[in-house]
XYZ file of C-alpha atoms in Angstrom:
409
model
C -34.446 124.717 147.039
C -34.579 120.949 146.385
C -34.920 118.720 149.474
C -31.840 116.580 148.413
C -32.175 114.319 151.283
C -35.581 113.362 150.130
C -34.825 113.398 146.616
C -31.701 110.892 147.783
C -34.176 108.179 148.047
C -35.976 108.179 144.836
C -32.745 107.818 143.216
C -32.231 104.927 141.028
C -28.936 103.450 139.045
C -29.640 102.574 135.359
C -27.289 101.358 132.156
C -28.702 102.972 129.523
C -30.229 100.118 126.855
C -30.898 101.622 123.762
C -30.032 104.872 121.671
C -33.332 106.633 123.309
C -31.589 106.573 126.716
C -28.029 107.665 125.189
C -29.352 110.599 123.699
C -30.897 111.897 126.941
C -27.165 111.304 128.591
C -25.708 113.670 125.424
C -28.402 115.762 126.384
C -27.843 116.020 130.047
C -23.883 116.321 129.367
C -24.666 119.153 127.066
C -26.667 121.014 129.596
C -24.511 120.393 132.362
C -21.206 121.639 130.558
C -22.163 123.756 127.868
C -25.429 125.340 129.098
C -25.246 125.452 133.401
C -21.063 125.867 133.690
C -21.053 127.954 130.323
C -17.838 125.652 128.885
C -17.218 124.700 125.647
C -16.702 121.604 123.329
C -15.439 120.088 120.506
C -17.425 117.403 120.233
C -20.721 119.546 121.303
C -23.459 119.255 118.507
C -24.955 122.862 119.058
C -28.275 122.197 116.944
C -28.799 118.761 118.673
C -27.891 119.868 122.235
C -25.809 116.588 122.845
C -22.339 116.028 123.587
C -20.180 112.941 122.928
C -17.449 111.611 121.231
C -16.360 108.494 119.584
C -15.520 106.458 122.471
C -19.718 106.637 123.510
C -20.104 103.930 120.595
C -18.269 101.106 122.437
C -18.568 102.103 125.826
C -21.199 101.199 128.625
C -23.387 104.196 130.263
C -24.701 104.289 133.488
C -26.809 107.435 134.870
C -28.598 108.008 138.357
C -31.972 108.937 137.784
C -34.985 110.097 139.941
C -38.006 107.204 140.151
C -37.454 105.540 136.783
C -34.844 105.319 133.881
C -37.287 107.777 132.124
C -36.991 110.370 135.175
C -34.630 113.708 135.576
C -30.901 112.401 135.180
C -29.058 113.470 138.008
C -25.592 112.026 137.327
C -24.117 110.007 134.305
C -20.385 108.441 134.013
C -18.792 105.890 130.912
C -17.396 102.775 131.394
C -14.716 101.680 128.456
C -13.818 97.756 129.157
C -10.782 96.869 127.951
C -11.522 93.741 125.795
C -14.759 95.262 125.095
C -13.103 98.390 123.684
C -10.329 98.277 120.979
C -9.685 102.001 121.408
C -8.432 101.367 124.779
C -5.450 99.070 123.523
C -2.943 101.954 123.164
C -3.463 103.171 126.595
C -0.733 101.411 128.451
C 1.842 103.077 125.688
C 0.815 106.477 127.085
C 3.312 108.156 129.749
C 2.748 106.637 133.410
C 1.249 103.927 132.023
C 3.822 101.278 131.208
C 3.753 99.855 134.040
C 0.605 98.270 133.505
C 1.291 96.455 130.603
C 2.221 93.236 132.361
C -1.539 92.778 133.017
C -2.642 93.116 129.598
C -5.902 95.137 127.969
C -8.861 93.243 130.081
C -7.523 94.006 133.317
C -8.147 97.569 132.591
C -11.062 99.765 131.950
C -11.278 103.310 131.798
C -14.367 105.784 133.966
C -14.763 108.926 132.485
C -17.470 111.476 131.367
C -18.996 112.006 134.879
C -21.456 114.643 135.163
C -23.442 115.525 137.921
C -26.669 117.700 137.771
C -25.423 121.555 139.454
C -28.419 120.977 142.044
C -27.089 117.424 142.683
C -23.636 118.295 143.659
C -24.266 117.741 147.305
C -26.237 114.287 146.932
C -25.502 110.843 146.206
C -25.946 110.461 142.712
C -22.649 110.354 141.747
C -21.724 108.013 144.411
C -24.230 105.531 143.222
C -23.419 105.633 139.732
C -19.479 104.995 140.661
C -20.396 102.094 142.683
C -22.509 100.849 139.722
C -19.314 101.654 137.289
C -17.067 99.494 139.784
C -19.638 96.607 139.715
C -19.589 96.688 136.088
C -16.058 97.153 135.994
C -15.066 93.961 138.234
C -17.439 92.041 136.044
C -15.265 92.492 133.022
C -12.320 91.205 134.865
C -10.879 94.709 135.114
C -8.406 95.317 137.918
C -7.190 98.915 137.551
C -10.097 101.105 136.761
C -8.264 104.537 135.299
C -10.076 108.031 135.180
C -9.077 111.727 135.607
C -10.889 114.431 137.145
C -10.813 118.694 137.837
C -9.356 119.893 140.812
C -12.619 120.247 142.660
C -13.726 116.432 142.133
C -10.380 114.290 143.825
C -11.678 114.220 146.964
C -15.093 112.349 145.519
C -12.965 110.104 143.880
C -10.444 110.019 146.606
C -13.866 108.960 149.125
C -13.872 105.942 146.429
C -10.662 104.918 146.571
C -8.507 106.168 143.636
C -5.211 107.375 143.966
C -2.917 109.078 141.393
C -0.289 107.548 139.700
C 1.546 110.179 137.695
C 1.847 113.755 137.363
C -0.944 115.990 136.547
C -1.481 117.542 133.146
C -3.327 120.594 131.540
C -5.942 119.482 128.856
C -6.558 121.944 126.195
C -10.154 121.893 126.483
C -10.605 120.498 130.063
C -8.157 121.862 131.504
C -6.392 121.535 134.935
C -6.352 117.377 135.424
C -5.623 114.693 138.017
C -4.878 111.396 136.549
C -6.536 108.492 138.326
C -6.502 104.549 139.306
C -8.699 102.410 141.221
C -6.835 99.458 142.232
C -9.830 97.114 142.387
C -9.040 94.022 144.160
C -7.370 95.934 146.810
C -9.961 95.540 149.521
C -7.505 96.462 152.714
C -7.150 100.370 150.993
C -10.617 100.678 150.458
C -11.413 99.642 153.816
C -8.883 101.969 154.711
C -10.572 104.920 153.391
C -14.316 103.976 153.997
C -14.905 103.998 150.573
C -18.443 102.626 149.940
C -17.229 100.509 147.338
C -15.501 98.122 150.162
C -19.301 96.770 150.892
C -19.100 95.500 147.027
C -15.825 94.202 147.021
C -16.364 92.257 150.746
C -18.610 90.071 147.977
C -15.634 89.333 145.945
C -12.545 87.553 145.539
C -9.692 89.722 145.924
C -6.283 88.508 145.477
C -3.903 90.701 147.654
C -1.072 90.673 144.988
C -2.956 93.489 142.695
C -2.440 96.210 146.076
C 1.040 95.103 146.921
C 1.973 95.513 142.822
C 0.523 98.942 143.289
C 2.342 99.717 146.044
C 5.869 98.378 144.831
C 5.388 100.488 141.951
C 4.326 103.367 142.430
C 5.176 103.615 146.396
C 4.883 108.003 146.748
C 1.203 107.180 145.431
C 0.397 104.223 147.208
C 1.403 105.701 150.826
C 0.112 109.390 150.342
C -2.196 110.788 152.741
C -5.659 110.595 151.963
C -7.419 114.033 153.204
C -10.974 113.044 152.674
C -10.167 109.687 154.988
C -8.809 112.012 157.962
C -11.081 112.759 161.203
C -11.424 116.336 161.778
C -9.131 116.812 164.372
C -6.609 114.744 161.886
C -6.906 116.876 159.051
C -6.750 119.906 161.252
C -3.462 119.125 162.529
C -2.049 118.151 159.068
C -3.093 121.739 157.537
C -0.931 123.163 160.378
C 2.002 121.096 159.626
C 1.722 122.389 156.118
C 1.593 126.341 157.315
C 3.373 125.855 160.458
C 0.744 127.412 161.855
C -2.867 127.128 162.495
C -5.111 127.581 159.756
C -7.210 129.940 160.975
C -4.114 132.580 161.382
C -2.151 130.782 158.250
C -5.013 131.448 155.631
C -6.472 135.044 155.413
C -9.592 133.365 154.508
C -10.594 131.712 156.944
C -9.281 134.788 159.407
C -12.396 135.294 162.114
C -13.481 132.053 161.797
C -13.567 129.669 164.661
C -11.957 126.101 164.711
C -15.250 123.982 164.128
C -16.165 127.289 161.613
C -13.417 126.653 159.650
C -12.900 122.819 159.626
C -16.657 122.591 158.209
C -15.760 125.297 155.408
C -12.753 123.810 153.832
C -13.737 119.980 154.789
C -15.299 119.554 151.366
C -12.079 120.668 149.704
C -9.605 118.757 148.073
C -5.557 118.799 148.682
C -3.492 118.780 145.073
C -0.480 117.981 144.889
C 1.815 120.080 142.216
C 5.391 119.121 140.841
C 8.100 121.772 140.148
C 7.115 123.630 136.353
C 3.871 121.895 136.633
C 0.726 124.705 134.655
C -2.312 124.716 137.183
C -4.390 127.924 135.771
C -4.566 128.907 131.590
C -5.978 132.066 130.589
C -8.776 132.035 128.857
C -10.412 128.473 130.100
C -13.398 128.599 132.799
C -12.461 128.036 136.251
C -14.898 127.005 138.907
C -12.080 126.741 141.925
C -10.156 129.041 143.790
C -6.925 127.640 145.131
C -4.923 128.364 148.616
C -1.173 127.061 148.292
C -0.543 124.836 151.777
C 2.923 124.601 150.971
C 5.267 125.985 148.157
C 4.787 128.421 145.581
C 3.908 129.610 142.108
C 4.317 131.711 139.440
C 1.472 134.064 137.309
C 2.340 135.361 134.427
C -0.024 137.157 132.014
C -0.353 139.362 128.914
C 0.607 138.397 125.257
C 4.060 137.902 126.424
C 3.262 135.757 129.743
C 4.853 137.915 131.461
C 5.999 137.331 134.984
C 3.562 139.189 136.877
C 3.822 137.874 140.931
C 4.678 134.771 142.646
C 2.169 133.476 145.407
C 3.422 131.643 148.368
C 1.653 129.668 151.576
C -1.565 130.957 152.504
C -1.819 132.746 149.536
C -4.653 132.263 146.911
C -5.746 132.581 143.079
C -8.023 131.821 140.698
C -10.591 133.687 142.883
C -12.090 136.275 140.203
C -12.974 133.120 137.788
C -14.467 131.483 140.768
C -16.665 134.056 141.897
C -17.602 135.129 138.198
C -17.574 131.939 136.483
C -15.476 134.102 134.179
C -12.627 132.690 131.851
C -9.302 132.899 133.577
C -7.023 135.845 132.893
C -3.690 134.403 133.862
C -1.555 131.382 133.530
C -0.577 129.973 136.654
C 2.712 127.716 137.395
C 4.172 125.647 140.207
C 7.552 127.140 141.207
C 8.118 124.683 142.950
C 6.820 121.301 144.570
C 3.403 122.484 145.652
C 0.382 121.398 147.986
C -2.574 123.411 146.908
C -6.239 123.093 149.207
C -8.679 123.817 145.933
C -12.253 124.945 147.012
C -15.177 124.969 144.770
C -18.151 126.787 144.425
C -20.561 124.056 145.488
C -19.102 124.469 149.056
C -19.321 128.157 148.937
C -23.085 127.447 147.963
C -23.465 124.434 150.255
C -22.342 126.182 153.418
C -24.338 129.845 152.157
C -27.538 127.403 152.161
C -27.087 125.681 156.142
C -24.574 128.057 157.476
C -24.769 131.598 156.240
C -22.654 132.929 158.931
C -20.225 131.132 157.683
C -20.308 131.869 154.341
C -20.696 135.792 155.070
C -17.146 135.906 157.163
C -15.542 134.047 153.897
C -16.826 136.198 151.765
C -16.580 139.401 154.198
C -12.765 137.842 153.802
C -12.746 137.382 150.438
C -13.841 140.901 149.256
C -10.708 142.508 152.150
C -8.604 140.157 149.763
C -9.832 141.686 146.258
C -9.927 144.842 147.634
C -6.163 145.032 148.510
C -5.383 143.751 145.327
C -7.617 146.145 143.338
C -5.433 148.767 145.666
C -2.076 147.988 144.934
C -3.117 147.457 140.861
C -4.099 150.771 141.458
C -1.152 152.281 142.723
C 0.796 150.500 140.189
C -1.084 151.655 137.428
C -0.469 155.671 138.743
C 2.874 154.943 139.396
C 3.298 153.836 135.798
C 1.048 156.871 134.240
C 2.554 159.439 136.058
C 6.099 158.310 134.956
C 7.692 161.456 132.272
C 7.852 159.663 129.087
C 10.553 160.091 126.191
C 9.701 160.656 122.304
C 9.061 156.564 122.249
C 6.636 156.786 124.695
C 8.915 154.587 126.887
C 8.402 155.245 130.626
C 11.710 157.434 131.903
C 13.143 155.933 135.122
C 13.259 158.807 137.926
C 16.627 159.956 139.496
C 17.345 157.869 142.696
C 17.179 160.282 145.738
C 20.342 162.168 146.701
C 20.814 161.766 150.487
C 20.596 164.786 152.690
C 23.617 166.403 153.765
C 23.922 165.859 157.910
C 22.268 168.740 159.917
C 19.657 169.349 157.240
């Protein structure tokens, strides 16, 4: 296995220069999402091995690399500027975004296209690129940095300092998304959250008026809890506010586990918040996250016909089969209601099977007690349904209900 704390130090923050150093970012995108988390592309040039798109041609790209720009890319994000980049212009006219308008296109910039090396999930390479992105982002007067991210990456971006500002959506090819801000200038938040940003913005002038806008206008945002920002003992007590019981008893995953077991297992997980109607799974896309619903419920429905197949509720999960298997999903799954959703990745389950196996063999031990109950009752169902007399249409014929017993029988 890599030593990542060694390899932490080598690590060095370039912005790539010429077309040389783009095409080994295409290249490392490419192998990243097409080759190590077997996903798929539009935009992927199969022949080439490269993946990008036409904002690349306008855009500034930054990539952590070990020992020298020419070394093994560990990490790579884009930076669009706003009066650097025409093709942000219309971005403001998008839903949740009018708001922003009053500042006008260079005090925005868009972050996007961050990729991180599957061995490097657990170092600092994409922290270091971020804080390069914000450096480069203040430079070009921008003020509200915008991005969006899977499930299983909000509480990196969270440790940063970004905050949502609108609803979630489902991206055709990307699938499940958070939308994303980074309000800059506001140095009190991100001293708030210990993002490591705050060290760079301590440097900088920072008008307070950009973090009370914010907060005047988009106040549910601006005061959510942060998870990643709680102690321990914090975000303990908030997951039992949520199941009204402790965790350990509330989620049959973490049954057997111990207190400081459990707090180090789901501590790298990240809490999504869902609105009523809201899609969260799509059949057919890759999933790389199971999720456990804190609070709330939600819907699956499957087959050509999307059927209605179960609703989940608290201390429930899904999207466990495509998270052990890195298989495409085979349901859709929707909010029924205002949700809270812990979503746990597989670089935690592969984190903690690396320094704490015990751990990881209880979850799992848990894990396969949950599968196999399921695999049970589909089971049962399916002989239930078999074993059903059938008329001339092969449609199932409904048994007689059960005459009750005369008395003294």
């Amino acid at each position: 296995m890599r030593q990542i704390e060694h390899e932490n130090s080598r690590l060095q923050v370039y912005i790539a220069r010429d077309e040389e150093s783009c095409r080994r970012i295409y290249q490392f995108r490419y192998r990243v999402r097409i080759e190590a988390l077997a996903g798929e592309s539009a935009q992927a040039d199969h022949k080439a091995k490269t993946l990008s798109d036409p904002l690349d041609r306008s855009a500034f790209h930054i990539y952590a690399a070990i020992g020298s720009a020419a070394g093994e890319i560990a990490a790579s994000v884009r930076l669009s500027a706003g009066m650097a980049d025409k093709a942000l212009a219309a971005l403001t006219s998008q839903e949740g975004f009018g708001a922003f308008q009053e500042f006008g296109i260079g005090a925005i910039s868009m972050s996007s296209q961050l990729f991180i090396g599957p061995e490097w999930q657990n170092s600092m390479a994409a922290s270091l690129a971020m804080c390069a992105v914000y450096k480069l982002a203040r430079r070009s007067g921008s003020r509200f940095d915008f991005s969006h991210c899977a499930p299983s990456l909000v509480s990196l971006y969270q440790r940063l300092g970004y905050r949502r500002f609108r609803d979630n959506y489902m991206d055709d090819e990307l699938g499940y998304q958070v939308p994303l801000v980074l309000v800059t200038e506001d140095y009190p938040y991100l001293t708030r959250v210990h993002s490591p940003l705050m060290n760079i913005a301590r440097e900088m002038t920072n008008p307070p008026d950009t973090g009370a806008w914010f907060t005047r206008n988009f106040p549910d945002y601006a005061q959510a809890p942060v998870e990643s920002a709680m102690a321990d003992d914090e975000f303990w007590r908030y997951l039992a506010r949520k199941l009204n019981q402790t965790p350990n008893a509330g989620i049959p995953l973490l049954e057997g586990l111990s207190y400081t077991q459990a707090m180090a297992f789901i501590r790298a997980g990240s809490v999504l918040n869902c609105k009523a109607g809201s899609p969260i799974v799509k059949a057919g896309q890759m999933g790389r996250e199971m999720f456990v619903i804190l609070s709330g419920s939600v819907r699956v429905h499957a087959g050509q016909d999307k059927a209605e197949i179960a609703t989940l509720k608290r201390g429930n999960i899904f999207g466990e089969l495509a998270y052990l298997s890195e298989a495409p999903r085979t349901a859709d799954v929707v909010a029924s209601e205002d949700s809270e959703l812990l979503v746990l990745s597989q670089e935690i389950v592969q984190k903690i099977m690396d320094k704490m196996p015990v751990i990881a063999a209880r979850v799992l031990f848990n894990l396969s007690l949950i599968l196999c109950a399921r695999l049970s009752q589909s089971t049962r169902d399916l002989v239930t349904a078999t074993s059903m007399p059938h008329n001339a249409n092969d449609t199932p014929i409904a048994a007689p209900p059960l005459q009750k017993q005369a008395k003294g029988n």
